[in-house]
Amino acid sequence: MTTTASPIKFLSQIAAEAAARRKELLGGKTRHIVQVAHCSLAVGADKVVAAVRQAVGENEVIIVAGCDGTCFQAPKTVTIAPDGRREVKGHGVESDFFALQKRIAMDGCGEIDATDVDDYLAHGGYAGLAKALSMSPEAVIEEVKASGLRGRGGAYFPAAMKWEGARKVRNSPKYLVVNAEEGEPGIFKDRHLMEGVPHRIIEGMAIAAYATGINEAYVYINAEANLSAHRMEKAIARAKAAGLLCEKILGSDFTLNVTIMRGAGGYVCGEETTLLNTMEGYRREPRLRPPFPTTAGLWAKPTVINNCETLANVPFIMAKGAKAYAAIGAWPSDSKTPPNQRASGTKIVSLSGSVHRPGVVELPMGTTLRQIIEAVGNGPMAGHALTGVAVGGPSSGVFPTSMLDTQIAPGLLHESGVMLGAGGVIALDERTPALDVVRRLAAYNAAESCGKCTPCREGTPRMVDALDRILSGKGAQSDIEELRYLADVVGAASLCGLGQAAGSPITSALRFFGDEIAMRVASGAR
């Protein structure tokens, strides 16, 4: 790479100018931070912003931030006096909510102005990009490889291997696509990042694009995530104005153009080849693989697809170093496993269901489900007892309480098909029986099947029918056998991840709730 000046020096100049503007804007004034996100809008955060705007005096400023993850407190405001004193207003008590958390991707969420580039720079933003642009693309890939970063969308493929594969392909142009579809129930972490720290995603995009030799990037945002799209658009515009996007980024020869595209709607659009199909104007159906997107993706050109959380980890790796990242939550923890074969770092978990403190939390790999539900979520709702936990989303399954000491880790958490997926954790109590949840997951997968491949199109509704017969007391032993057969066949013969994992809720139910299923069949047979 040839540069006309040091990117680090360029960033230093930009950051100094930003600091001067912030001092003029905020110096000696009381700051009222209002957390506005898709969660808090549902309980009137926009009205709180309007009220605070009317009330602020000459020596006060209002900052609209994303949510810090304490969704149970929404709408939440934080007032910071010039002497540093803080006053928090919101529902519930956060106390030790943050004690187990390690914030890398979510660092600054709820504290900084969501789209303001000056605020992000003041928190060390774009330092990772400046360092990356001072290195060769190959060295950037090696640094990310040494960190052990794996994709955070569910498949957990090593990020650097994907980048390396795309870089080696001799075909151009190449594209970067940010998968921000995130349409499944119980998962809301990518929206959280786009609403709270959009500049971190942009910085991660720029580093990934530089490492892979890409100059065109697209952010594919769920059709219903309007606030996410709005904040990403504003942040991109401000990054361009500051010389952090578009041509000659930070004085280098690197150029990156970014375009936002809205999703076509539907869970299957999160599958990367379906996403590419919809970007090209085709039906929302997956493509046969190979070829894989890294060799023939968008418009048949090499394409790197990463989700928001994956990219939001990259600035930390570049700014702090691979060793610092690899030391966090290293999994497995034995010393024999090389760092680049571990899944290190953190995972953002969308915590909901029967807990006192639902929200979005970022925890080191290896944290147990019990810690997430009891220490972070503060346990089940008063007067109710925990009966199980749905983990990972509709393509995963349900654990009984005996599995609460399971540690979160990439991929499968149990051979029955329960996996971490995109990081949903839903606590269940006696009001929501585990088998009812399994039936809902199966019905969701059946409804969201695009219908392209026969096993998924025909098999997923048959799973729901069999579950309905069993749950209504009209089932037979043959229904259990059919469920087991369908879960295997649909998983083995489907084209994409939706069908391949559609049997996981079934297999986890047969493994952990087999006695209850057998009792229901037996009671119906009498």
PDB file of C-alpha atoms in Angstrom, residues 259-486:
ATOM      1  CA  THR A 259     -24.768   1.818   0.219  1.00  0.00           C
ATOM      2  CA  ILE A 260     -27.686   0.863   2.446  1.00  0.00           C
ATOM      3  CA  MET A 261     -30.229  -1.646   1.128  1.00  0.00           C
ATOM      4  CA  ARG A 262     -33.426  -2.644   2.946  1.00  0.00           C
ATOM      5  CA  GLY A 263     -34.294  -6.312   3.433  1.00  0.00           C
ATOM      6  CA  ALA A 264     -36.961  -8.128   1.467  1.00  0.00           C
ATOM      7  CA  GLY A 265     -38.632  -9.488   4.616  1.00  0.00           C
ATOM      8  CA  GLY A 266     -38.554 -12.994   6.023  1.00  0.00           C
ATOM      9  CA  TYR A 267     -36.318 -15.102   8.263  1.00  0.00           C
ATOM     10  CA  VAL A 268     -34.776 -16.863   5.259  1.00  0.00           C
ATOM     11  CA  CYS A 269     -33.371 -13.532   3.998  1.00  0.00           C
ATOM     12  CA  GLY A 270     -30.744 -13.808   6.715  1.00  0.00           C
ATOM     13  CA  GLU A 271     -29.343 -16.847   4.893  1.00  0.00           C
ATOM     14  CA  GLU A 272     -26.492 -15.351   2.932  1.00  0.00           C
ATOM     15  CA  THR A 273     -27.262 -16.678  -0.550  1.00  0.00           C
ATOM     16  CA  THR A 274     -30.948 -15.772  -0.157  1.00  0.00           C
ATOM     17  CA  LEU A 275     -29.838 -12.299   0.863  1.00  0.00           C
ATOM     18  CA  LEU A 276     -27.757 -12.044  -2.309  1.00  0.00           C
ATOM     19  CA  ASN A 277     -30.681 -13.219  -4.434  1.00  0.00           C
ATOM     20  CA  THR A 278     -32.936 -10.486  -3.060  1.00  0.00           C
ATOM     21  CA  MET A 279     -30.235  -7.853  -3.580  1.00  0.00           C
ATOM     22  CA  GLU A 280     -30.186  -8.837  -7.240  1.00  0.00           C
ATOM     23  CA  GLY A 281     -33.974  -8.628  -7.464  1.00  0.00           C
ATOM     24  CA  TYR A 282     -34.728 -12.349  -7.459  1.00  0.00           C
ATOM     25  CA  ARG A 283     -37.051 -14.423  -5.259  1.00  0.00           C
ATOM     26  CA  ARG A 284     -36.074 -14.902  -1.619  1.00  0.00           C
ATOM     27  CA  GLU A 285     -34.634 -18.378  -2.130  1.00  0.00           C
ATOM     28  CA  PRO A 286     -31.218 -19.836  -1.335  1.00  0.00           C
ATOM     29  CA  ARG A 287     -28.707 -20.767  -4.007  1.00  0.00           C
ATOM     30  CA  LEU A 288     -26.963 -24.071  -4.424  1.00  0.00           C
ATOM     31  CA  ARG A 289     -23.460 -24.114  -2.985  1.00  0.00           C
ATOM     32  CA  PRO A 290     -20.741 -24.314  -4.215  1.00  0.00           C
ATOM     33  CA  PRO A 291     -19.819 -21.835  -5.498  1.00  0.00           C
ATOM     34  CA  PHE A 292     -19.591 -20.011  -2.198  1.00  0.00           C
ATOM     35  CA  PRO A 293     -20.048 -16.232  -2.022  1.00  0.00           C
ATOM     36  CA  THR A 294     -16.334 -15.626  -1.462  1.00  0.00           C
ATOM     37  CA  THR A 295     -15.733 -16.817  -5.021  1.00  0.00           C
ATOM     38  CA  ALA A 296     -19.065 -16.028  -6.731  1.00  0.00           C
ATOM     39  CA  GLY A 297     -21.455 -13.949  -4.642  1.00  0.00           C
ATOM     40  CA  LEU A 298     -23.179 -10.677  -5.483  1.00  0.00           C
ATOM     41  CA  TRP A 299     -23.551 -10.406  -9.284  1.00  0.00           C
ATOM     42  CA  ALA A 300     -21.297 -13.488  -9.481  1.00  0.00           C
ATOM     43  CA  LYS A 301     -18.367 -11.539  -8.044  1.00  0.00           C
ATOM     44  CA  PRO A 302     -16.308 -12.403  -4.936  1.00  0.00           C
ATOM     45  CA  THR A 303     -18.288 -11.276  -1.899  1.00  0.00           C
ATOM     46  CA  VAL A 304     -17.532 -11.203   1.810  1.00  0.00           C
ATOM     47  CA  ILE A 305     -20.607 -11.385   4.038  1.00  0.00           C
ATOM     48  CA  ASN A 306     -20.250 -10.517   7.721  1.00  0.00           C
ATOM     49  CA  ASN A 307     -22.899  -9.526  10.241  1.00  0.00           C
ATOM     50  CA  CYS A 308     -22.864  -6.428  12.445  1.00  0.00           C
ATOM     51  CA  GLU A 309     -21.590  -8.097  15.605  1.00  0.00           C
ATOM     52  CA  THR A 310     -18.670  -9.747  13.814  1.00  0.00           C
ATOM     53  CA  LEU A 311     -17.530  -6.443  12.317  1.00  0.00           C
ATOM     54  CA  ALA A 312     -18.042  -4.569  15.586  1.00  0.00           C
ATOM     55  CA  ASN A 313     -15.338  -6.748  17.184  1.00  0.00           C
ATOM     56  CA  VAL A 314     -12.724  -5.905  14.557  1.00  0.00           C
ATOM     57  CA  PRO A 315     -11.825  -2.320  15.653  1.00  0.00           C
ATOM     58  CA  PHE A 316     -10.882  -3.612  19.130  1.00  0.00           C
ATOM     59  CA  ILE A 317      -8.662  -6.322  17.629  1.00  0.00           C
ATOM     60  CA  MET A 318      -6.811  -3.850  15.458  1.00  0.00           C
ATOM     61  CA  ALA A 319      -6.515  -1.145  18.106  1.00  0.00           C
ATOM     62  CA  LYS A 320      -5.645  -3.361  21.095  1.00  0.00           C
ATOM     63  CA  GLY A 321      -4.012  -6.295  19.331  1.00  0.00           C
ATOM     64  CA  ALA A 322      -4.913  -9.924  18.683  1.00  0.00           C
ATOM     65  CA  LYS A 323      -3.431 -11.131  21.973  1.00  0.00           C
ATOM     66  CA  ALA A 324      -5.657  -8.849  24.007  1.00  0.00           C
ATOM     67  CA  TYR A 325      -8.739 -10.166  22.226  1.00  0.00           C
ATOM     68  CA  ALA A 326      -7.655 -13.812  22.338  1.00  0.00           C
ATOM     69  CA  ALA A 327      -7.204 -13.564  26.105  1.00  0.00           C
ATOM     70  CA  ILE A 328     -10.903 -12.806  26.586  1.00  0.00           C
ATOM     71  CA  GLY A 329     -13.185 -15.778  27.008  1.00  0.00           C
ATOM     72  CA  ALA A 330     -10.803 -18.100  25.171  1.00  0.00           C
ATOM     73  CA  TRP A 331     -12.606 -21.309  24.283  1.00  0.00           C
ATOM     74  CA  PRO A 332     -11.586 -24.037  24.792  1.00  0.00           C
ATOM     75  CA  SER A 333      -9.489 -22.820  27.682  1.00  0.00           C
ATOM     76  CA  ASP A 334      -6.835 -25.546  27.601  1.00  0.00           C
ATOM     77  CA  SER A 335      -3.340 -24.391  26.753  1.00  0.00           C
ATOM     78  CA  LYS A 336      -2.897 -27.030  24.028  1.00  0.00           C
ATOM     79  CA  THR A 337      -5.332 -25.394  21.618  1.00  0.00           C
ATOM     80  CA  PRO A 338      -3.617 -22.754  19.455  1.00  0.00           C
ATOM     81  CA  PRO A 339      -5.135 -19.253  19.797  1.00  0.00           C
ATOM     82  CA  ASN A 340      -6.251 -19.200  16.166  1.00  0.00           C
ATOM     83  CA  GLN A 341      -8.317 -22.356  16.724  1.00  0.00           C
ATOM     84  CA  ARG A 342     -10.162 -20.978  19.733  1.00  0.00           C
ATOM     85  CA  ALA A 343     -13.343 -18.977  19.748  1.00  0.00           C
ATOM     86  CA  SER A 344     -12.243 -16.058  21.801  1.00  0.00           C
ATOM     87  CA  GLY A 345     -13.826 -12.779  22.776  1.00  0.00           C
ATOM     88  CA  THR A 346     -17.379 -12.081  23.761  1.00  0.00           C
ATOM     89  CA  LYS A 347     -20.901 -12.875  22.624  1.00  0.00           C
ATOM     90  CA  ILE A 348     -23.841 -10.505  22.665  1.00  0.00           C
ATOM     91  CA  VAL A 349     -26.859 -12.234  24.174  1.00  0.00           C
ATOM     92  CA  SER A 350     -30.467 -11.135  23.692  1.00  0.00           C
ATOM     93  CA  LEU A 351     -32.003 -12.003  27.063  1.00  0.00           C
ATOM     94  CA  SER A 352     -35.785 -12.199  27.383  1.00  0.00           C
ATOM     95  CA  GLY A 353     -38.604 -14.238  28.895  1.00  0.00           C
ATOM     96  CA  SER A 354     -39.133 -14.852  32.592  1.00  0.00           C
ATOM     97  CA  VAL A 355     -36.373 -12.703  34.094  1.00  0.00           C
ATOM     98  CA  HIS A 356     -36.506  -9.499  36.108  1.00  0.00           C
ATOM     99  CA  ARG A 357     -33.941  -7.810  33.899  1.00  0.00           C
ATOM    100  CA  PRO A 358     -34.390  -8.571  30.186  1.00  0.00           C
ATOM    101  CA  GLY A 359     -32.008  -6.803  27.853  1.00  0.00           C
ATOM    102  CA  VAL A 360     -28.951  -7.023  25.638  1.00  0.00           C
ATOM    103  CA  VAL A 361     -25.727  -8.111  27.297  1.00  0.00           C
ATOM    104  CA  GLU A 362     -22.173  -8.795  26.130  1.00  0.00           C
ATOM    105  CA  LEU A 363     -20.413 -11.608  27.946  1.00  0.00           C
ATOM    106  CA  PRO A 364     -17.162 -13.551  27.560  1.00  0.00           C
ATOM    107  CA  MET A 365     -17.415 -16.896  25.822  1.00  0.00           C
ATOM    108  CA  GLY A 366     -17.657 -19.575  28.495  1.00  0.00           C
ATOM    109  CA  THR A 367     -20.230 -17.757  30.628  1.00  0.00           C
ATOM    110  CA  THR A 368     -22.903 -20.217  31.804  1.00  0.00           C
ATOM    111  CA  LEU A 369     -26.620 -20.002  31.080  1.00  0.00           C
ATOM    112  CA  ARG A 370     -27.178 -19.955  34.834  1.00  0.00           C
ATOM    113  CA  GLN A 371     -25.029 -16.841  35.191  1.00  0.00           C
ATOM    114  CA  ILE A 372     -26.897 -15.169  32.353  1.00  0.00           C
ATOM    115  CA  ILE A 373     -30.341 -15.889  33.789  1.00  0.00           C
ATOM    116  CA  GLU A 374     -29.632 -15.573  37.500  1.00  0.00           C
ATOM    117  CA  ALA A 375     -26.767 -13.100  37.878  1.00  0.00           C
ATOM    118  CA  VAL A 376     -27.497 -10.848  34.900  1.00  0.00           C
ATOM    119  CA  GLY A 377     -31.255 -11.341  34.491  1.00  0.00           C
ATOM    120  CA  ASN A 378     -31.828 -11.547  38.266  1.00  0.00           C
ATOM    121  CA  GLY A 379     -33.770 -14.803  37.984  1.00  0.00           C
ATOM    122  CA  PRO A 380     -37.363 -15.680  37.108  1.00  0.00           C
ATOM    123  CA  MET A 381     -40.265 -13.376  37.743  1.00  0.00           C
ATOM    124  CA  ALA A 382     -41.590 -13.239  41.317  1.00  0.00           C
ATOM    125  CA  GLY A 383     -43.863 -16.156  42.202  1.00  0.00           C
ATOM    126  CA  HIS A 384     -42.684 -18.308  39.334  1.00  0.00           C
ATOM    127  CA  ALA A 385     -40.061 -21.000  38.910  1.00  0.00           C
ATOM    128  CA  LEU A 386     -37.714 -21.524  36.019  1.00  0.00           C
ATOM    129  CA  THR A 387     -38.629 -24.627  33.977  1.00  0.00           C
ATOM    130  CA  GLY A 388     -36.322 -24.377  30.983  1.00  0.00           C
ATOM    131  CA  VAL A 389     -34.465 -22.110  28.607  1.00  0.00           C
ATOM    132  CA  ALA A 390     -34.778 -21.671  24.852  1.00  0.00           C
ATOM    133  CA  VAL A 391     -31.334 -21.006  23.424  1.00  0.00           C
ATOM    134  CA  GLY A 392     -30.151 -19.705  20.088  1.00  0.00           C
ATOM    135  CA  GLY A 393     -33.341 -18.921  18.193  1.00  0.00           C
ATOM    136  CA  PRO A 394     -35.859 -20.870  16.097  1.00  0.00           C
ATOM    137  CA  SER A 395     -33.164 -23.091  14.570  1.00  0.00           C
ATOM    138  CA  SER A 396     -31.962 -24.324  17.932  1.00  0.00           C
ATOM    139  CA  GLY A 397     -33.825 -25.904  20.848  1.00  0.00           C
ATOM    140  CA  VAL A 398     -34.813 -25.941  24.491  1.00  0.00           C
ATOM    141  CA  PHE A 399     -32.813 -27.016  27.533  1.00  0.00           C
ATOM    142  CA  PRO A 400     -34.293 -28.204  30.854  1.00  0.00           C
ATOM    143  CA  THR A 401     -33.050 -26.532  34.043  1.00  0.00           C
ATOM    144  CA  SER A 402     -30.599 -29.397  34.572  1.00  0.00           C
ATOM    145  CA  MET A 403     -28.549 -27.934  31.697  1.00  0.00           C
ATOM    146  CA  LEU A 404     -28.211 -24.418  33.129  1.00  0.00           C
ATOM    147  CA  ASP A 405     -24.507 -24.867  33.816  1.00  0.00           C
ATOM    148  CA  THR A 406     -23.850 -25.184  30.087  1.00  0.00           C
ATOM    149  CA  GLN A 407     -21.280 -22.621  28.965  1.00  0.00           C
ATOM    150  CA  ILE A 408     -21.919 -20.500  25.897  1.00  0.00           C
ATOM    151  CA  ALA A 409     -19.587 -21.414  23.061  1.00  0.00           C
ATOM    152  CA  PRO A 410     -19.623 -21.303  19.262  1.00  0.00           C
ATOM    153  CA  GLY A 411     -21.787 -23.802  17.439  1.00  0.00           C
ATOM    154  CA  LEU A 412     -23.416 -26.770  19.124  1.00  0.00           C
ATOM    155  CA  LEU A 413     -23.939 -26.575  22.874  1.00  0.00           C
ATOM    156  CA  HIS A 414     -25.317 -30.116  22.927  1.00  0.00           C
ATOM    157  CA  GLU A 415     -25.442 -33.019  20.497  1.00  0.00           C
ATOM    158  CA  SER A 416     -29.263 -32.876  20.527  1.00  0.00           C
ATOM    159  CA  GLY A 417     -29.079 -29.813  18.282  1.00  0.00           C
ATOM    160  CA  VAL A 418     -29.175 -26.991  20.820  1.00  0.00           C
ATOM    161  CA  MET A 419     -26.713 -24.350  19.670  1.00  0.00           C
ATOM    162  CA  LEU A 420     -25.732 -20.821  20.569  1.00  0.00           C
ATOM    163  CA  GLY A 421     -26.868 -19.513  17.185  1.00  0.00           C
ATOM    164  CA  ALA A 422     -27.148 -15.748  17.087  1.00  0.00           C
ATOM    165  CA  GLY A 423     -27.348 -15.597  20.888  1.00  0.00           C
ATOM    166  CA  GLY A 424     -30.970 -15.610  21.985  1.00  0.00           C
ATOM    167  CA  VAL A 425     -31.665 -16.758  25.555  1.00  0.00           C
ATOM    168  CA  ILE A 426     -35.327 -16.987  26.580  1.00  0.00           C
ATOM    169  CA  ALA A 427     -36.036 -18.024  30.179  1.00  0.00           C
ATOM    170  CA  LEU A 428     -39.171 -20.150  30.586  1.00  0.00           C
ATOM    171  CA  ASP A 429     -41.349 -20.671  33.627  1.00  0.00           C
ATOM    172  CA  GLU A 430     -44.380 -22.899  34.248  1.00  0.00           C
ATOM    173  CA  ARG A 431     -46.629 -20.499  32.328  1.00  0.00           C
ATOM    174  CA  THR A 432     -44.795 -21.362  29.113  1.00  0.00           C
ATOM    175  CA  PRO A 433     -44.318 -25.148  28.914  1.00  0.00           C
ATOM    176  CA  ALA A 434     -41.203 -26.193  27.034  1.00  0.00           C
ATOM    177  CA  LEU A 435     -43.137 -28.401  24.594  1.00  0.00           C
ATOM    178  CA  ASP A 436     -45.379 -25.468  23.672  1.00  0.00           C
ATOM    179  CA  VAL A 437     -42.258 -23.453  22.887  1.00  0.00           C
ATOM    180  CA  VAL A 438     -40.901 -26.291  20.749  1.00  0.00           C
ATOM    181  CA  ARG A 439     -44.189 -26.381  18.842  1.00  0.00           C
ATOM    182  CA  ARG A 440     -44.016 -22.599  18.278  1.00  0.00           C
ATOM    183  CA  LEU A 441     -40.457 -22.849  17.002  1.00  0.00           C
ATOM    184  CA  ALA A 442     -41.443 -25.647  14.626  1.00  0.00           C
ATOM    185  CA  ALA A 443     -44.457 -23.655  13.402  1.00  0.00           C
ATOM    186  CA  TYR A 444     -42.259 -20.592  12.843  1.00  0.00           C
ATOM    187  CA  ASN A 445     -39.802 -22.584  10.755  1.00  0.00           C
ATOM    188  CA  ALA A 446     -42.652 -24.079   8.710  1.00  0.00           C
ATOM    189  CA  ALA A 447     -44.185 -20.649   8.088  1.00  0.00           C
ATOM    190  CA  GLU A 448     -40.833 -19.122   7.106  1.00  0.00           C
ATOM    191  CA  SER A 449     -39.800 -21.891   4.708  1.00  0.00           C
ATOM    192  CA  CYS A 450     -39.335 -20.333   1.284  1.00  0.00           C
ATOM    193  CA  GLY A 451     -40.596 -23.531  -0.349  1.00  0.00           C
ATOM    194  CA  LYS A 452     -37.740 -23.984  -2.800  1.00  0.00           C
ATOM    195  CA  CYS A 453     -36.634 -27.418  -1.614  1.00  0.00           C
ATOM    196  CA  THR A 454     -39.084 -30.274  -1.044  1.00  0.00           C
ATOM    197  CA  PRO A 455     -37.687 -31.598   2.266  1.00  0.00           C
ATOM    198  CA  CYS A 456     -38.112 -28.230   4.005  1.00  0.00           C
ATOM    199  CA  ARG A 457     -41.367 -27.257   2.275  1.00  0.00           C
ATOM    200  CA  GLU A 458     -43.107 -30.559   2.973  1.00  0.00           C
ATOM    201  CA  GLY A 459     -41.265 -31.759   6.051  1.00  0.00           C
ATOM    202  CA  THR A 460     -41.545 -28.750   8.367  1.00  0.00           C
ATOM    203  CA  PRO A 461     -45.403 -28.636   8.326  1.00  0.00           C
ATOM    204  CA  ARG A 462     -45.503 -32.383   8.970  1.00  0.00           C
ATOM    205  CA  MET A 463     -43.399 -31.860  12.094  1.00  0.00           C
ATOM    206  CA  VAL A 464     -45.953 -29.331  13.325  1.00  0.00           C
ATOM    207  CA  ASP A 465     -48.838 -31.720  12.565  1.00  0.00           C
ATOM    208  CA  ALA A 466     -47.201 -34.521  14.515  1.00  0.00           C
ATOM    209  CA  LEU A 467     -46.524 -32.211  17.471  1.00  0.00           C
ATOM    210  CA  ASP A 468     -50.125 -31.015  17.401  1.00  0.00           C
ATOM    211  CA  ARG A 469     -51.421 -34.570  17.599  1.00  0.00           C
ATOM    212  CA  ILE A 470     -49.150 -35.358  20.532  1.00  0.00           C
ATOM    213  CA  LEU A 471     -49.868 -32.131  22.446  1.00  0.00           C
ATOM    214  CA  SER A 472     -53.629 -32.565  21.979  1.00  0.00           C
ATOM    215  CA  GLY A 473     -53.523 -36.075  23.426  1.00  0.00           C
ATOM    216  CA  LYS A 474     -54.290 -37.718  20.087  1.00  0.00           C
ATOM    217  CA  GLY A 475     -50.766 -38.797  19.266  1.00  0.00           C
ATOM    218  CA  ALA A 476     -49.371 -42.269  18.753  1.00  0.00           C
ATOM    219  CA  GLN A 477     -45.968 -43.890  18.998  1.00  0.00           C
ATOM    220  CA  SER A 478     -45.723 -43.544  15.219  1.00  0.00           C
ATOM    221  CA  ASP A 479     -45.808 -39.736  15.622  1.00  0.00           C
ATOM    222  CA  ILE A 480     -42.682 -39.847  17.751  1.00  0.00           C
ATOM    223  CA  GLU A 481     -40.983 -42.026  15.170  1.00  0.00           C
ATOM    224  CA  GLU A 482     -42.089 -39.697  12.374  1.00  0.00           C
ATOM    225  CA  LEU A 483     -40.737 -36.662  14.224  1.00  0.00           C
ATOM    226  CA  ARG A 484     -37.367 -38.309  14.626  1.00  0.00           C
ATOM    227  CA  TYR A 485     -37.329 -39.369  10.957  1.00  0.00           C
ATOM    228  CA  LEU A 486     -38.384 -35.938   9.650  1.00  0.00           C
TER     229      LEU A 486
END
